[in-house]
Amino acid sequence: MRVTANHKYAADIATVYAAFCKPDFYQKKFSAVGARDIQVLEKKKKGDSFFIRTQRDVPSEVPGMLKKFLGEWNTIVQSESWEPDDDGYFNEIEVESEGVPISIEGTMSLQPSTDGCVNKLAFEIECSIPFVGGKLEDFIAKDLKKTLSAEYKFIKSYVGT
C-alpha cells in the first residue's frame, strides 16, 4: 500500500533542511505528535549528508481484530539518510516496528519552489500475513496519514511558516 503527501513550506530549503539535521528537532516533532520515550540512537553529519536513527513509542487505537499484532503503544525504530540531490535533498527512510509483521520504507524529496520549498513524501507499507495483512496495511496507512499531517503542522510551526 502506498501513502504520499506533498508538504509545502514558505521557508527556504536551507532553513527546512537545517531543521531536519538537528537531533532535538526529531525529539520535539515526535513529542508533538504524541510519542513517548523518544531516543536518538545514532546520528552522523558529513558535509551536506545526514543520517539519524531514532526510537520512540507511539500510541495506536487498534481495532479488535488487529490487537494480536499491535498494542496500545508500539516501539518504532526509524532510520533516515539525507543526501544532496540536484538543487535539493533526498531522504531514504526505513521504519521498523518491534514485533509487528509489517515493513515501511519511504522517501522524501526536499526541493526548492518559487515561494519556499516542498517536501514530497512517499511510503510503501507491506505486510506478508495472509488474510489480515491487507487490513493491517490499511490501518497503518490511515495512522501514517494522520501522523504525517500532524508532523507537517509541527514542522511549519518549527520553521516559522
Coordinates of C-alpha atoms in Angstrom, one line a residue, residues 32-152:
A32 CA 4.3 16.9 19.4
V33 CA 2.6 14.1 17.6
G34 CA 2.1 12.0 20.8
A35 CA 5.1 9.7 21.0
R36 CA 6.9 9.0 24.3
D37 CA 10.3 7.5 25.3
I38 CA 12.0 9.2 22.3
Q39 CA 15.7 8.5 21.8
V40 CA 18.3 9.4 19.2
L41 CA 20.2 6.1 18.8
E42 CA 22.7 7.3 16.2
K43 CA 23.5 10.4 14.2
K44 CA 26.1 11.3 11.7
K45 CA 26.7 14.5 9.7
K46 CA 29.3 14.7 6.9
G47 CA 29.2 17.8 4.7
D48 CA 25.6 18.1 3.4
S49 CA 24.8 14.4 4.2
F50 CA 22.9 13.5 7.4
F51 CA 22.0 10.2 9.0
I52 CA 19.8 9.7 12.0
R53 CA 18.3 6.6 13.7
T54 CA 15.6 7.2 16.3
Q55 CA 13.4 5.1 18.5
R56 CA 10.1 6.0 20.1
D57 CA 6.9 4.6 21.4
V58 CA 3.8 5.6 19.5
P59 CA 0.1 5.2 20.6
S60 CA -2.4 3.4 18.5
E61 CA -6.1 2.9 18.7
V62 CA -6.2 -0.6 17.4
P63 CA -9.4 -2.2 16.2
G64 CA -10.2 -5.5 17.9
M65 CA -9.1 -7.9 15.2
L66 CA -5.6 -6.3 15.0
K67 CA -4.9 -6.3 18.7
K68 CA -3.0 -9.5 18.2
F69 CA -0.4 -7.6 16.1
L70 CA -0.4 -4.1 17.7
G71 CA -0.6 -2.9 21.2
E72 CA -1.8 0.4 22.7
W73 CA 1.9 1.5 22.4
N74 CA 4.3 0.3 19.8
T75 CA 8.0 0.8 19.6
I76 CA 9.2 2.3 16.3
V77 CA 12.8 2.5 15.1
Q78 CA 13.3 4.9 12.2
S79 CA 16.4 5.4 10.1
E80 CA 16.8 8.4 7.8
S81 CA 19.6 9.0 5.3
W82 CA 19.6 12.5 3.8
E83 CA 21.9 13.3 0.7
P84 CA 22.2 16.3 -1.6
D85 CA 20.2 15.8 -4.8
D86 CA 20.3 18.3 -7.7
D87 CA 19.3 21.6 -6.0
G88 CA 17.6 19.9 -3.0
Y89 CA 17.9 16.9 -0.7
F90 CA 16.8 13.3 -0.9
N91 CA 16.0 11.1 2.1
E92 CA 15.6 7.3 2.3
I93 CA 13.5 6.2 5.3
E94 CA 13.2 2.8 6.9
V95 CA 10.6 2.3 9.7
E96 CA 10.7 -0.9 11.9
S97 CA 8.1 -1.7 14.5
E98 CA 9.2 -4.2 17.0
G99 CA 7.0 -7.3 17.0
V100 CA 4.8 -6.0 14.2
P101 CA 4.9 -8.1 10.9
I102 CA 5.0 -5.0 8.6
S103 CA 7.6 -3.3 6.5
I104 CA 7.5 0.5 5.9
E105 CA 10.0 2.2 3.6
G106 CA 9.8 5.7 2.2
T107 CA 11.5 8.6 0.6
M108 CA 11.4 12.3 1.0
S109 CA 12.5 14.8 -1.7
L110 CA 13.0 18.3 -0.4
Q111 CA 13.2 20.7 -3.4
P112 CA 13.1 24.5 -3.7
S113 CA 9.9 26.1 -5.0
T114 CA 9.0 29.6 -6.2
D115 CA 7.6 30.5 -2.7
G116 CA 9.9 28.4 -0.4
C117 CA 10.3 24.7 -0.8
V118 CA 8.3 21.4 -1.0
N119 CA 8.9 18.1 0.6
K120 CA 7.5 15.2 -1.4
L121 CA 6.9 12.1 0.7
A122 CA 6.2 8.6 -0.5
F123 CA 5.9 5.4 1.7
E124 CA 5.3 1.8 0.9
I125 CA 3.6 -0.4 3.5
E126 CA 3.8 -4.2 3.2
C127 CA 2.5 -7.0 5.4
S128 CA 3.1 -10.6 4.5
I129 CA 0.4 -12.1 6.7
P130 CA -2.3 -13.8 4.7
F131 CA -5.9 -12.7 5.2
V132 CA -5.4 -9.9 7.8
G133 CA -2.3 -8.4 6.1
G134 CA -4.4 -6.1 4.0
K135 CA -6.4 -4.9 7.0
L136 CA -3.2 -4.3 8.9
E137 CA -1.7 -2.3 6.0
D138 CA -4.9 -0.3 5.7
F139 CA -4.8 0.5 9.4
I140 CA -1.1 1.5 9.3
A141 CA -1.7 3.6 6.2
K142 CA -4.5 5.6 7.9
D143 CA -2.4 6.1 11.0
L144 CA 0.6 7.2 8.9
K145 CA -1.5 9.8 7.1
K146 CA -2.7 11.2 10.4
T147 CA 0.8 11.3 11.7
L148 CA 2.2 12.9 8.6
S149 CA -0.4 15.6 8.8
A150 CA 0.4 16.3 12.5
E151 CA 4.1 16.3 11.7
Y152 CA 3.5 18.8 8.8

